[in-house]
PDB file of C-alpha atoms in Angstrom:
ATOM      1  CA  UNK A  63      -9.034  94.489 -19.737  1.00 46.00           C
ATOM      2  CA  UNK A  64      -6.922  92.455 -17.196  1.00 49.00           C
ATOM      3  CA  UNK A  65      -9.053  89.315 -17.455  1.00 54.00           C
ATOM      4  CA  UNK A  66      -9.765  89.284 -21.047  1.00 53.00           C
ATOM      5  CA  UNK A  67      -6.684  86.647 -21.923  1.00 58.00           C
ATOM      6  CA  UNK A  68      -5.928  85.538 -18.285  1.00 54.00           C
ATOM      7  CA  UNK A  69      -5.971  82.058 -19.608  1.00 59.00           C
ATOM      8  CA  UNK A  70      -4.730  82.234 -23.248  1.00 64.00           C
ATOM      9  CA  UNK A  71      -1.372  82.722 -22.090  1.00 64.00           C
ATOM     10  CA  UNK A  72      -1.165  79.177 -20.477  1.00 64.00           C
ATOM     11  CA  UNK A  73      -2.114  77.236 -23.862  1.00 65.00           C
ATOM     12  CA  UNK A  74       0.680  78.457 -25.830  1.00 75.00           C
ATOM     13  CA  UNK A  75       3.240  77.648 -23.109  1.00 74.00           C
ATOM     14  CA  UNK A  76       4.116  73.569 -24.018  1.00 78.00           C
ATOM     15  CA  UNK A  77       3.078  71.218 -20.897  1.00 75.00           C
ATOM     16  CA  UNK A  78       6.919  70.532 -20.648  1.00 78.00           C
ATOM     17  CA  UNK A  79       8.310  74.013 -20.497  1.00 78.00           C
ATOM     18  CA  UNK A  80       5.777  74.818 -17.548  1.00 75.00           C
ATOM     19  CA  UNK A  81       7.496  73.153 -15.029  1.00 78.00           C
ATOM     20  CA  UNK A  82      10.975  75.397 -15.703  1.00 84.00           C
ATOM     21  CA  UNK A  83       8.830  78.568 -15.654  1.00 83.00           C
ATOM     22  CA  UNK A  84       6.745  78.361 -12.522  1.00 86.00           C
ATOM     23  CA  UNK A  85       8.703  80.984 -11.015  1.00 90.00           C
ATOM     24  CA  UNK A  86       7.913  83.323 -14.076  1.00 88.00           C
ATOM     25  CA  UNK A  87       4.250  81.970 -14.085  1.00 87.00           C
ATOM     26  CA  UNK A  88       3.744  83.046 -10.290  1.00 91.00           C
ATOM     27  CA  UNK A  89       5.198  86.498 -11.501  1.00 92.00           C
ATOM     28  CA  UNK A  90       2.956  87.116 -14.506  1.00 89.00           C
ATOM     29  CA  UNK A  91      -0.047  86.312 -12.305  1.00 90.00           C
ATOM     30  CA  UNK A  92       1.076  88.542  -9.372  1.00 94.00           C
ATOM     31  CA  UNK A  93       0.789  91.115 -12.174  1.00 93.00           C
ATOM     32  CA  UNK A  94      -2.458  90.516 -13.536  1.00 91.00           C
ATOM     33  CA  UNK A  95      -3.318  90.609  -9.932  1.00 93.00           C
ATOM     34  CA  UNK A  96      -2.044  93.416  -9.556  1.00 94.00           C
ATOM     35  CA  UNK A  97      -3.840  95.001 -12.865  1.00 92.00           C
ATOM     36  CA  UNK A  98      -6.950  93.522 -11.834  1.00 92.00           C
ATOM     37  CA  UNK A  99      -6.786  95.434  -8.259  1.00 93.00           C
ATOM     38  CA  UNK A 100      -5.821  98.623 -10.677  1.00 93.00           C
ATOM     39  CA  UNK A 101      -8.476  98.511 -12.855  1.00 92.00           C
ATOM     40  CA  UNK A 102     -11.210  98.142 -10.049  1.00 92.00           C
ATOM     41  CA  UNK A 103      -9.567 101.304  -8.595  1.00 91.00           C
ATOM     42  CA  UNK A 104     -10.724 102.853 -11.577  1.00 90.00           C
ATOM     43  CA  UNK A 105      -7.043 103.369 -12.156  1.00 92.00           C
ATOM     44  CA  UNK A 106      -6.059 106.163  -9.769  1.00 90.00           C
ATOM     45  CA  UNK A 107      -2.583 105.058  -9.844  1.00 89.00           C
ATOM     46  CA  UNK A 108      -1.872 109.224  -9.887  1.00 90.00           C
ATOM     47  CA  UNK A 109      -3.580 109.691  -6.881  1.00 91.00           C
ATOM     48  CA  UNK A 110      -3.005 106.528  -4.638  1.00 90.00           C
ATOM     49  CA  UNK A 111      -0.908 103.851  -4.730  1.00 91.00           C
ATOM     50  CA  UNK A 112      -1.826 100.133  -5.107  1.00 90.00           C
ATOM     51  CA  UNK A 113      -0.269  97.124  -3.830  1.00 93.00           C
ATOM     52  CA  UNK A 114      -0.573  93.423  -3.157  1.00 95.00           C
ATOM     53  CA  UNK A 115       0.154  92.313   0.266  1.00 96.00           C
ATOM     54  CA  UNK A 116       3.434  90.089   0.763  1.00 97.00           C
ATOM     55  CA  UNK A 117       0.749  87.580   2.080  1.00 97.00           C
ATOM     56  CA  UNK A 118      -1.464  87.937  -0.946  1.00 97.00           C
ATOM     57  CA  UNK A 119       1.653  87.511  -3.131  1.00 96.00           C
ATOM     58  CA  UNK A 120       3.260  84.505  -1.299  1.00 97.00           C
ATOM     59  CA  UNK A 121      -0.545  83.081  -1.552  1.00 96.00           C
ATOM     60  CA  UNK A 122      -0.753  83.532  -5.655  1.00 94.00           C
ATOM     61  CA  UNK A 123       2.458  81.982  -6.188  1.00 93.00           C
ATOM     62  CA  UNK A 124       2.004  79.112  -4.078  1.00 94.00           C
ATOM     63  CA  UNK A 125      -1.141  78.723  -6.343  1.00 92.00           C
ATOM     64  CA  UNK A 126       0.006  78.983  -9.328  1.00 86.00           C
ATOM     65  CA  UNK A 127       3.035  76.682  -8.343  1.00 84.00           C
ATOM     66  CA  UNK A 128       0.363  74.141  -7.478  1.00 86.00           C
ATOM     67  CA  UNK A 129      -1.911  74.940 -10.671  1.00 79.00           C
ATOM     68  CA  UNK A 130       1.012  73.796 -12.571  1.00 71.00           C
ATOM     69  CA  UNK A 131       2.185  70.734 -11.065  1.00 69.00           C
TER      70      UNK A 131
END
């Protein structure tokens, strides 16, 4: 589900338009993050919630901002 096209996303983006949309790069992976953490709760977002960590967040967009450099 959440991983299927984790990576297709990043080879329609041009090379020269990733630079200008880091920020909404870092924001699309904090959400497949966040899917990912959703779906191996076998999606009991009824019953519990589920959240990244401000850490864990600051942590995939620092990533992703170096991934893309």
């Amino acid at each position: 589900f959440a991983g299927e096209a984790s990576w297709r996303w990043r080879m329609l983006l041009p090379a020269a338009d990733r630079r200008a949309q880091r920020p909404g790069l870092a924001m699309a992976q904090i959400y497949r993050t966040l899917l990912r953490e959703i779906e191996a709760d076998h999606f009991k977002v009824l019953h519990q919630r589920v959240a990244l960590t401000p850490l864990r967040k600051v942590w995939i967009a620092m990533h992703t901002h170096w991934r893309e450099r």
